[in-house]
PDB file of C-alpha atoms and ligand atoms in Angstrom:
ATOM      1  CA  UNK N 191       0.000   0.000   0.000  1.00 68.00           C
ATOM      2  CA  UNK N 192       1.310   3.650  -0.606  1.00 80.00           C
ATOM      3  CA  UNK N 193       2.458   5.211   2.752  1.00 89.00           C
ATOM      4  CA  UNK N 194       0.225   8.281   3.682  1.00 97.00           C
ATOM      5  CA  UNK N 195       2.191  11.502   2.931  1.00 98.00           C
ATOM      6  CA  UNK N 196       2.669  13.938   6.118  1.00 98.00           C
ATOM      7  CA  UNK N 197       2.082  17.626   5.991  1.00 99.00           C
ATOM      8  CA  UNK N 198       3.126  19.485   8.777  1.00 99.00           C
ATOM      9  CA  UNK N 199       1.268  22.748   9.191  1.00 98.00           C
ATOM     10  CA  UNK N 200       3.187  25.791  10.204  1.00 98.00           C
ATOM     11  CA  UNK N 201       0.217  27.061  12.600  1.00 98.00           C
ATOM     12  CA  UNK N 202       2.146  25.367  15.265  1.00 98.00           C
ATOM     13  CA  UNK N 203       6.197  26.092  14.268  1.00 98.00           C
ATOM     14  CA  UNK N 204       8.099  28.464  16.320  1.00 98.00           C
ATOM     15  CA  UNK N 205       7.483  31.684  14.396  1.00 98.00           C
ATOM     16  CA  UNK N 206      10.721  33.659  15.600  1.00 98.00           C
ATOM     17  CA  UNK N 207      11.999  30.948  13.311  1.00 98.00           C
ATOM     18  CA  UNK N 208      10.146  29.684  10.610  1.00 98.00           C
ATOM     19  CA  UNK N 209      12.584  29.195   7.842  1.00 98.00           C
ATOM     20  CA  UNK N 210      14.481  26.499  10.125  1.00 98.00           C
ATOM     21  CA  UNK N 211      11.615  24.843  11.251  1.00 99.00           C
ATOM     22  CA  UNK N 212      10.736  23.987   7.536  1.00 99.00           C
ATOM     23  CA  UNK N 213      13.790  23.028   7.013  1.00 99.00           C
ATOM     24  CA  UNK N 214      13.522  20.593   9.990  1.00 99.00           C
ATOM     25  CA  UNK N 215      10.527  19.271   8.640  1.00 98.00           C
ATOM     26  CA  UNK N 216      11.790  18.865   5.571  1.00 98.00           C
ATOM     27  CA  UNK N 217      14.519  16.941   6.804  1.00 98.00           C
ATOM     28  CA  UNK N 218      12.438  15.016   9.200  1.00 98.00           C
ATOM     29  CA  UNK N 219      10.519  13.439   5.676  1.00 98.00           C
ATOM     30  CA  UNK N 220       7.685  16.025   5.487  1.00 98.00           C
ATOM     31  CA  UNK N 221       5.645  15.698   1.905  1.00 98.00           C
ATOM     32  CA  UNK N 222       4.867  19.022   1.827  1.00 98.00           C
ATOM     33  CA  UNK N 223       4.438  22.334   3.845  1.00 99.00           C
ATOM     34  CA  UNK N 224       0.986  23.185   5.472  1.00 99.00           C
ATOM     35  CA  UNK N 225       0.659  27.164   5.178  1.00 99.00           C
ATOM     36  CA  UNK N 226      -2.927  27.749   7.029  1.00 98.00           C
ATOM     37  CA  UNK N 227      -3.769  31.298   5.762  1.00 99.00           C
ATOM     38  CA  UNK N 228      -5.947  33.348   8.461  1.00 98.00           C
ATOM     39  CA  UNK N 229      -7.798  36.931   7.945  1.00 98.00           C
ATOM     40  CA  UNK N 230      -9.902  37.071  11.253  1.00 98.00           C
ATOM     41  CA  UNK N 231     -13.418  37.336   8.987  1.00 98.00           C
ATOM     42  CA  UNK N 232     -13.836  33.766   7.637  1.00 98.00           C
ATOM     43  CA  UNK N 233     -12.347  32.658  10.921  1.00 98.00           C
ATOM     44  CA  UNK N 234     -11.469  34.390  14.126  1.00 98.00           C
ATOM     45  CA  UNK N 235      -7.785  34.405  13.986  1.00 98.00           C
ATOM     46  CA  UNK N 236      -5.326  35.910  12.001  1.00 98.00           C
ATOM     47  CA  UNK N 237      -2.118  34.279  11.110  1.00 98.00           C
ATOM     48  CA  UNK N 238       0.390  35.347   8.060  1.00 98.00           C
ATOM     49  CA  UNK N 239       0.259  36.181   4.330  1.00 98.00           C
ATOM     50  CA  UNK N 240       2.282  35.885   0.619  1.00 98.00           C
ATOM     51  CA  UNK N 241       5.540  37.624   2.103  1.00 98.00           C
ATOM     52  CA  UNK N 242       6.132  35.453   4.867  1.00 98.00           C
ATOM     53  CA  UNK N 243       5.736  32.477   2.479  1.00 98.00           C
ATOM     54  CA  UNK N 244       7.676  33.950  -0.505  1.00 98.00           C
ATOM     55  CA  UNK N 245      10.424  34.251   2.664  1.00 98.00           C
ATOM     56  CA  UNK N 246      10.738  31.043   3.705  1.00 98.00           C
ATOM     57  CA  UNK N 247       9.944  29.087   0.027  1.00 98.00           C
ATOM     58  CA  UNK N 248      13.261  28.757  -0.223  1.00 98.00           C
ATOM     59  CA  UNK N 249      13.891  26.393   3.260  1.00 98.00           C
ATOM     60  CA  UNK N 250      12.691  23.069   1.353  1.00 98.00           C
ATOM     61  CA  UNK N 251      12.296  21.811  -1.343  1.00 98.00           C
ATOM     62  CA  UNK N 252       8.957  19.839  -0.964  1.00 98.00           C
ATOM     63  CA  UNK N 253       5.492  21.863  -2.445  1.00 98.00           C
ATOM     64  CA  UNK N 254       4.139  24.527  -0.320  1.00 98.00           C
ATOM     65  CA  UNK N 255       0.206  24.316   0.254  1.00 98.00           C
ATOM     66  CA  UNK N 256      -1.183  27.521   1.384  1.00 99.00           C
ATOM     67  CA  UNK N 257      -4.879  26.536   3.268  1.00 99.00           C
ATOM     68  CA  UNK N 258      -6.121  29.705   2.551  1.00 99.00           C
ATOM     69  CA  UNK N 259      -8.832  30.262   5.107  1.00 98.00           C
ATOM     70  CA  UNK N 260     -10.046  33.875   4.097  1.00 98.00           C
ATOM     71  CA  UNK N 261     -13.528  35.680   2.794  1.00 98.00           C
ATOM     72  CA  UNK N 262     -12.024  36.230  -0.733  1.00 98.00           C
ATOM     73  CA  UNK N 263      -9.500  33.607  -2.093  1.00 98.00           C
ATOM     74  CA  UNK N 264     -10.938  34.790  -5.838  1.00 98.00           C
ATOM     75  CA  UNK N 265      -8.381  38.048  -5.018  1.00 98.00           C
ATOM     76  CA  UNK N 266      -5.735  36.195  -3.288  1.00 98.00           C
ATOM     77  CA  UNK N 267      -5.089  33.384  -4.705  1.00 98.00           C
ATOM     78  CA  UNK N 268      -2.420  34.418  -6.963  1.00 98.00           C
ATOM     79  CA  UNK N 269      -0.340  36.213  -4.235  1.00 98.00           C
ATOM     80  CA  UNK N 270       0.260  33.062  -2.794  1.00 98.00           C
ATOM     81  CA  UNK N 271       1.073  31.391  -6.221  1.00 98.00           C
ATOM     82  CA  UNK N 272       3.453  33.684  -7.354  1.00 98.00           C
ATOM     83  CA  UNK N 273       5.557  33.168  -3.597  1.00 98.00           C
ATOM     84  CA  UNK N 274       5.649  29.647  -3.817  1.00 98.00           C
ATOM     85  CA  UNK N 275       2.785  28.241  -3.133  1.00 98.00           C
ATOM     86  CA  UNK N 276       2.240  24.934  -5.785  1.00 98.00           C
ATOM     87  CA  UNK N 277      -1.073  23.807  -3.992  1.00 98.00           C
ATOM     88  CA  UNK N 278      -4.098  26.183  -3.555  1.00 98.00           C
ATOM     89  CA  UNK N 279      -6.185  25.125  -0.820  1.00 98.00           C
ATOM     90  CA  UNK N 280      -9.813  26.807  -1.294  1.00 98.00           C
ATOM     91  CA  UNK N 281     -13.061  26.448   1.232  1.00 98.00           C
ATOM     92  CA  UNK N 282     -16.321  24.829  -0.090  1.00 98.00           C
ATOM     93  CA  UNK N 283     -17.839  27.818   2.189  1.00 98.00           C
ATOM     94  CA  UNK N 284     -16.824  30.724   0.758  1.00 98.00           C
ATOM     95  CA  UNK N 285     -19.447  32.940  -1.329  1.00 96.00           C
ATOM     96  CA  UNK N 286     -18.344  32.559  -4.446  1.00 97.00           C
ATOM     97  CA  UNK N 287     -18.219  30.638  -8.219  1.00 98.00           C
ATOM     98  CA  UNK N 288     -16.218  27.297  -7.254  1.00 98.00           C
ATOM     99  CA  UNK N 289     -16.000  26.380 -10.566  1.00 98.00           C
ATOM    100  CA  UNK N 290     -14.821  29.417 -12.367  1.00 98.00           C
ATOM    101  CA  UNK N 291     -12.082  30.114  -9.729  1.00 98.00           C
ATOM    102  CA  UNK N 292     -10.816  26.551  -9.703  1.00 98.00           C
ATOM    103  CA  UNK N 293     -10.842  26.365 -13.418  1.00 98.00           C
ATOM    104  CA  UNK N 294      -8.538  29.965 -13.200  1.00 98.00           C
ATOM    105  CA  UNK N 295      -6.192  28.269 -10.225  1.00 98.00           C
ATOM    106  CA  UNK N 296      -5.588  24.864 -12.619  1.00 98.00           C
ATOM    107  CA  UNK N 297      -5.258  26.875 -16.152  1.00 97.00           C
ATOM    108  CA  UNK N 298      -2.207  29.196 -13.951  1.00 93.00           C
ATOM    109  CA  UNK N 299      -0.600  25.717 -13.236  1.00 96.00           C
ATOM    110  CA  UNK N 300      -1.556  25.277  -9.771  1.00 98.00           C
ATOM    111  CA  UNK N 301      -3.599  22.067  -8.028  1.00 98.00           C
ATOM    112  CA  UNK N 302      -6.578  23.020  -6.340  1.00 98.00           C
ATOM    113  CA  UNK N 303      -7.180  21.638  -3.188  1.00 98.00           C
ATOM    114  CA  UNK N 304     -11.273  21.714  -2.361  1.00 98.00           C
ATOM    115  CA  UNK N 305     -11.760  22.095   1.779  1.00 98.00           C
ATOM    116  CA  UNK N 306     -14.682  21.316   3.364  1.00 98.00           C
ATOM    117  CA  UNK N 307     -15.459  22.287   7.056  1.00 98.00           C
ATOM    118  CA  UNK N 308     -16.885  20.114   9.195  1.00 98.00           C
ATOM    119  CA  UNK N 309     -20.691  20.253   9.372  1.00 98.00           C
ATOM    120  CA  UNK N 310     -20.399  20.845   5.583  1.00 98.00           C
ATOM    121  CA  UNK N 311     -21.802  17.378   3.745  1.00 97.00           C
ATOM    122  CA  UNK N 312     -20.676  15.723   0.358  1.00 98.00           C
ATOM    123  CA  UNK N 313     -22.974  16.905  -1.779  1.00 97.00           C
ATOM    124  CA  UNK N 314     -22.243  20.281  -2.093  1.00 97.00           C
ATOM    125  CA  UNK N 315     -18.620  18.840  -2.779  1.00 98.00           C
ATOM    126  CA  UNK N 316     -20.058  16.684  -5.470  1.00 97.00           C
ATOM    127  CA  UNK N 317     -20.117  19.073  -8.329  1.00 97.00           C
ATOM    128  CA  UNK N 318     -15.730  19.750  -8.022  1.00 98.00           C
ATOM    129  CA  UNK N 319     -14.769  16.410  -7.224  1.00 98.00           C
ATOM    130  CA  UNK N 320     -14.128  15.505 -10.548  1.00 97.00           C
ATOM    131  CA  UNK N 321     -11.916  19.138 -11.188  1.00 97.00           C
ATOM    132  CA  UNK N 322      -9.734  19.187  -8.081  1.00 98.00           C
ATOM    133  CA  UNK N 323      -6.500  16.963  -6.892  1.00 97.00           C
ATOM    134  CA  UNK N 324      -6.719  17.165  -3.503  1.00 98.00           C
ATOM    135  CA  UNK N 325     -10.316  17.168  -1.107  1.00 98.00           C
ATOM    136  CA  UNK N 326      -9.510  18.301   2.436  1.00 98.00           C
ATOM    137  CA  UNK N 327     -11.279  17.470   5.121  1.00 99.00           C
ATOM    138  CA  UNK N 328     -11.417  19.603   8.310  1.00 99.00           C
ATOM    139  CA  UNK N 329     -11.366  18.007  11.261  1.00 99.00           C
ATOM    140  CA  UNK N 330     -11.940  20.769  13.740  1.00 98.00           C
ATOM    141  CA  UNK N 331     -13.518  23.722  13.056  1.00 98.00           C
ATOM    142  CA  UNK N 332     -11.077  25.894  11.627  1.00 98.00           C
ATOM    143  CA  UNK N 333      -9.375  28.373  13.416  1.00 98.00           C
ATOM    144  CA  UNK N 334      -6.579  27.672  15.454  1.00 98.00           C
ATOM    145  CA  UNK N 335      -4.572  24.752  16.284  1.00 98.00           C
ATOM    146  CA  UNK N 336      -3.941  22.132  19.433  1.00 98.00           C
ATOM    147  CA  UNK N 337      -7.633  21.139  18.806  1.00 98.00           C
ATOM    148  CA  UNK N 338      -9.469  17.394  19.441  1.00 98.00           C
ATOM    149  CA  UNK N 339      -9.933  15.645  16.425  1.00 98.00           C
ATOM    150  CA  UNK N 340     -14.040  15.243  15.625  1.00 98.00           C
ATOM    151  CA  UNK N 341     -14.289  11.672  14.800  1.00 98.00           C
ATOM    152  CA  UNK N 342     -18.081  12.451  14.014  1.00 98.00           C
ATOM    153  CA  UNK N 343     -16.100  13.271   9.664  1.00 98.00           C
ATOM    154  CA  UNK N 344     -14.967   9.898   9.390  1.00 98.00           C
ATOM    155  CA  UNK N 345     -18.369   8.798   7.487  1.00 98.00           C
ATOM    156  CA  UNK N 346     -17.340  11.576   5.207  1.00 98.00           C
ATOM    157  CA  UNK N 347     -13.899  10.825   4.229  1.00 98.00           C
ATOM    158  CA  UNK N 348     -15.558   7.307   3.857  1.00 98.00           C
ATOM    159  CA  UNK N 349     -18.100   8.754   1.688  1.00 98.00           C
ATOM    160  CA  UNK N 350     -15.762  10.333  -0.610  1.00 98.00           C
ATOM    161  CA  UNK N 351     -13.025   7.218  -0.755  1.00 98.00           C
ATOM    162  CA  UNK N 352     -16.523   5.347  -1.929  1.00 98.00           C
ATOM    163  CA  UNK N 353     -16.933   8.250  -4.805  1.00 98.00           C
ATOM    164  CA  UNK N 354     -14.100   8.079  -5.815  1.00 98.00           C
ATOM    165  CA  UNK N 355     -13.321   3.968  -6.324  1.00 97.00           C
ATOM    166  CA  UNK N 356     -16.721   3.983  -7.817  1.00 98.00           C
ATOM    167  CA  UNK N 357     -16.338   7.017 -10.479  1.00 98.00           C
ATOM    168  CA  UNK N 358     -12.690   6.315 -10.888  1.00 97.00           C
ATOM    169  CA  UNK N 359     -11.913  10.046  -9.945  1.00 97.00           C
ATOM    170  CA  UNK N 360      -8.105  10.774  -8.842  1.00 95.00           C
ATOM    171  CA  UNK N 361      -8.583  13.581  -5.865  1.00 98.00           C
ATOM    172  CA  UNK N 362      -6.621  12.648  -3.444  1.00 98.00           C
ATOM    173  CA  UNK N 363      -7.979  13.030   0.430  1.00 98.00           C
ATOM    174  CA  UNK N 364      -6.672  14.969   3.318  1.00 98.00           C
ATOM    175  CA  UNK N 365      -7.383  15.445   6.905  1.00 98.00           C
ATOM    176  CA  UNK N 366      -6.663  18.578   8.560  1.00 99.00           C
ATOM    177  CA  UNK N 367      -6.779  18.713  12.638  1.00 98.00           C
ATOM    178  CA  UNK N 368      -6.339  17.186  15.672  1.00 98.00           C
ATOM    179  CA  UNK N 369      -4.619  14.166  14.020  1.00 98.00           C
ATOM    180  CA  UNK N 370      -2.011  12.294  16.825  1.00 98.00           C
ATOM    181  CA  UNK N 371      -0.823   9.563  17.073  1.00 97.00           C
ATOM    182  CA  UNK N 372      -3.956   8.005  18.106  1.00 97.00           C
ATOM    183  CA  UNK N 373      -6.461   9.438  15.411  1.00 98.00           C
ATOM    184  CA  UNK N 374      -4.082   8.815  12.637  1.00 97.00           C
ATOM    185  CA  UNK N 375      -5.164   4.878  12.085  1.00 96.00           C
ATOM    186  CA  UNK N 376      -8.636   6.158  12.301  1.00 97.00           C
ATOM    187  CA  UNK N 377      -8.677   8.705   9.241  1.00 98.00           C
ATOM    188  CA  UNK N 378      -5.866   6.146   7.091  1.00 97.00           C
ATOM    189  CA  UNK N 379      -8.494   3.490   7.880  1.00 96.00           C
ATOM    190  CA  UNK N 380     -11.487   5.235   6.778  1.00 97.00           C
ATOM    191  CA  UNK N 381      -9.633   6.075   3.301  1.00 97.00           C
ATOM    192  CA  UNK N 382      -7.000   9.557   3.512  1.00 98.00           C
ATOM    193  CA  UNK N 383      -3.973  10.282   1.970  1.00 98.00           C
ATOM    194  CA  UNK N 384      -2.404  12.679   3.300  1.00 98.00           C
ATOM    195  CA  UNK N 385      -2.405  13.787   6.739  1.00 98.00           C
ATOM    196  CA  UNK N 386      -1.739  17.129   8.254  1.00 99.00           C
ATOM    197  CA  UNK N 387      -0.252  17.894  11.585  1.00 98.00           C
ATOM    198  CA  UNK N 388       0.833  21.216  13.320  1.00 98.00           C
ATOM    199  CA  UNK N 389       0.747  20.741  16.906  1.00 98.00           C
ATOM    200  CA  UNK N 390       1.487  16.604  16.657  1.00 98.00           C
ATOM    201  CA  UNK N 391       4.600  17.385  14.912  1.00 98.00           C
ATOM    202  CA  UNK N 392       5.877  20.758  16.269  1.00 98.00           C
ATOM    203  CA  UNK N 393       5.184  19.866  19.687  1.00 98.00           C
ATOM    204  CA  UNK N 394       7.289  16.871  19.932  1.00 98.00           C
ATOM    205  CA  UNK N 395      11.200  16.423  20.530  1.00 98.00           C
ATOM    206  CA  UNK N 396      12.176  14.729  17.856  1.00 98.00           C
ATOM    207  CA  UNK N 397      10.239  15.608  14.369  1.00 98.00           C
ATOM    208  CA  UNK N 398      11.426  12.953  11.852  1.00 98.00           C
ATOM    209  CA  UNK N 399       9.908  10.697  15.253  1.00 97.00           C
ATOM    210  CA  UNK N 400       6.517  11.661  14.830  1.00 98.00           C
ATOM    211  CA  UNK N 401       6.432  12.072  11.417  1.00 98.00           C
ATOM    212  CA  UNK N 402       7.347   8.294  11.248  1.00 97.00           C
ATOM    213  CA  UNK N 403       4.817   7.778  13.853  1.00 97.00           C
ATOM    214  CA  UNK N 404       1.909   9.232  11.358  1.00 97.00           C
ATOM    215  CA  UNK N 405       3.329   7.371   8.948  1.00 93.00           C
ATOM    216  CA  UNK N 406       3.526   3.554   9.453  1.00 78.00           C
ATOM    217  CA  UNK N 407      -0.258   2.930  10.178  1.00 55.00           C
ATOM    218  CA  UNK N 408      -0.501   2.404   6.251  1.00 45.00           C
TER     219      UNK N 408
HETATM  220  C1  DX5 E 239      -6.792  24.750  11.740  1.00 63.02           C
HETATM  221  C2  DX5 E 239      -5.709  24.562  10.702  1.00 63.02           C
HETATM  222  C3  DX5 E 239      -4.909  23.305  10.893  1.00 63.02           C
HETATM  223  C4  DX5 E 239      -4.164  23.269  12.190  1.00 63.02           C
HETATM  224  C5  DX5 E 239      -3.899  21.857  12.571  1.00 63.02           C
HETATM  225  O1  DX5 E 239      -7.546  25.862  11.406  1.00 63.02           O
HETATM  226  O2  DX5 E 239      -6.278  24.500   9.408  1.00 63.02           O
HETATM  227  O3  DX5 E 239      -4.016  23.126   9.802  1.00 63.02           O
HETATM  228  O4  DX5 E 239      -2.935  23.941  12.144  1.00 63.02           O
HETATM  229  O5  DX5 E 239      -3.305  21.854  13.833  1.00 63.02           O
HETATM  230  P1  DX5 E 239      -3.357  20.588  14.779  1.00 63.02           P
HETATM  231  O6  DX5 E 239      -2.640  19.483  14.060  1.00 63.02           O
HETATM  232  O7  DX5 E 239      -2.648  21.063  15.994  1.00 63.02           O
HETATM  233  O8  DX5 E 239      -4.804  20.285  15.018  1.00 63.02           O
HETATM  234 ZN1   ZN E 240      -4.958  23.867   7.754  1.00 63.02          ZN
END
């Protein structure tokens, strides 16, 4: 079977010194670099933007995927494309034309990664999942890290494995918070891919450690 891939998210890296960290990661085995983009409107916290990524792009050399949890990723997006950033994460929530703006983030050369909160059902989803490479789905309610994992999503990322084997589509699935060492089996089990981890990974001693740890469930 193909081991899950680890993303570490930055939410939870010390930020006096970021560019080490993802270096550390990197080094560690990370698959790629969790940016988790914040603008205190679509949730109440506000983290970094394009300059701090375009900063530290050049720490690894594994793709950057900037989560960007704002009101308007339509006039964003590219900001964090041009820094670095090789996978555009995008929530099923915002107000706006899915389809338009992921056909605009694939046609600059970018994958579109399609994130749905958690109260927020397949359906909706259903329309994208044959545009997008990546579905991600959130764990906690976005926001801030260090949260408790809802196990109440794992029908959904069940759901969508089903979809997928069934249509022959190629998204890939992520899970995005609270994921440990102990809720890792759970979402591998129920069908993800790729697993991201901020407070898992930056809060213990010895990265490469836990990333393993995430890892060998699959
Ligand atoms: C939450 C962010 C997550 C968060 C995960 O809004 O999207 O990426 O950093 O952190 P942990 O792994 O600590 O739940
Ligand atoms: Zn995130």
């Amino acid at each position: 079977m193909t081991p899950v891939k680890i993303a570490p998210s930055l939410l939870s890296a010390n930020f006096s010194r970021l560019g080490e960290e993802v270096a550390a990661v990197t080094a560690a085995g990370a698959d790629l670099i969790h940016f988790d983009v914040m603008d205190g409107h679509f949730v109440p916290n506000i983290t970094f933007g394009p300059m701090v990524l375009k900063a530290i792009r050049s720490y690894t050399r594994v793709p950057f995927q900037a989560h960007l949890m704002i009101m308007r990723p339509d006039l964003f997006w590219q900001a964090f494309a041009r820094a670095g950033a090789e996978i555009i994460g995008i929530h099923l929530e915002c107000q706006l034309d899915h389809r338009k703006l992921i056909k605009e983030i694939t046609s600059g050369g970018q994958q579109v990664c399609l994130v749905m909160n958690p109260d927020t059902g397949v359906e909706p989803a259903r329309p994208y999942l044959e545009m997008v490479e990546e579905i991600l789905v959130m764990s906690v309610n976005p926001g801030f890290g260090g949260q408790s994992f809802m196990p109440e999503v794992l029908p959904k990322i069940e759901a969508l494995a089903e979809l997928r084997e069934k249509n022959r589509w190629k998204f890939q699935i992520e899970v995005d918070g609270g994921i440990n060492r102990e809720t890792a089996p759970l979402v591998i089990n129920a069908g993800a891919d790729i697993l991201v981890a901020g407070s898992f990974i930056f809060g213990s001693a010895d990265y490469a450690m836990a990333i393993r740890e995430l890892r060998c469930n699959k």
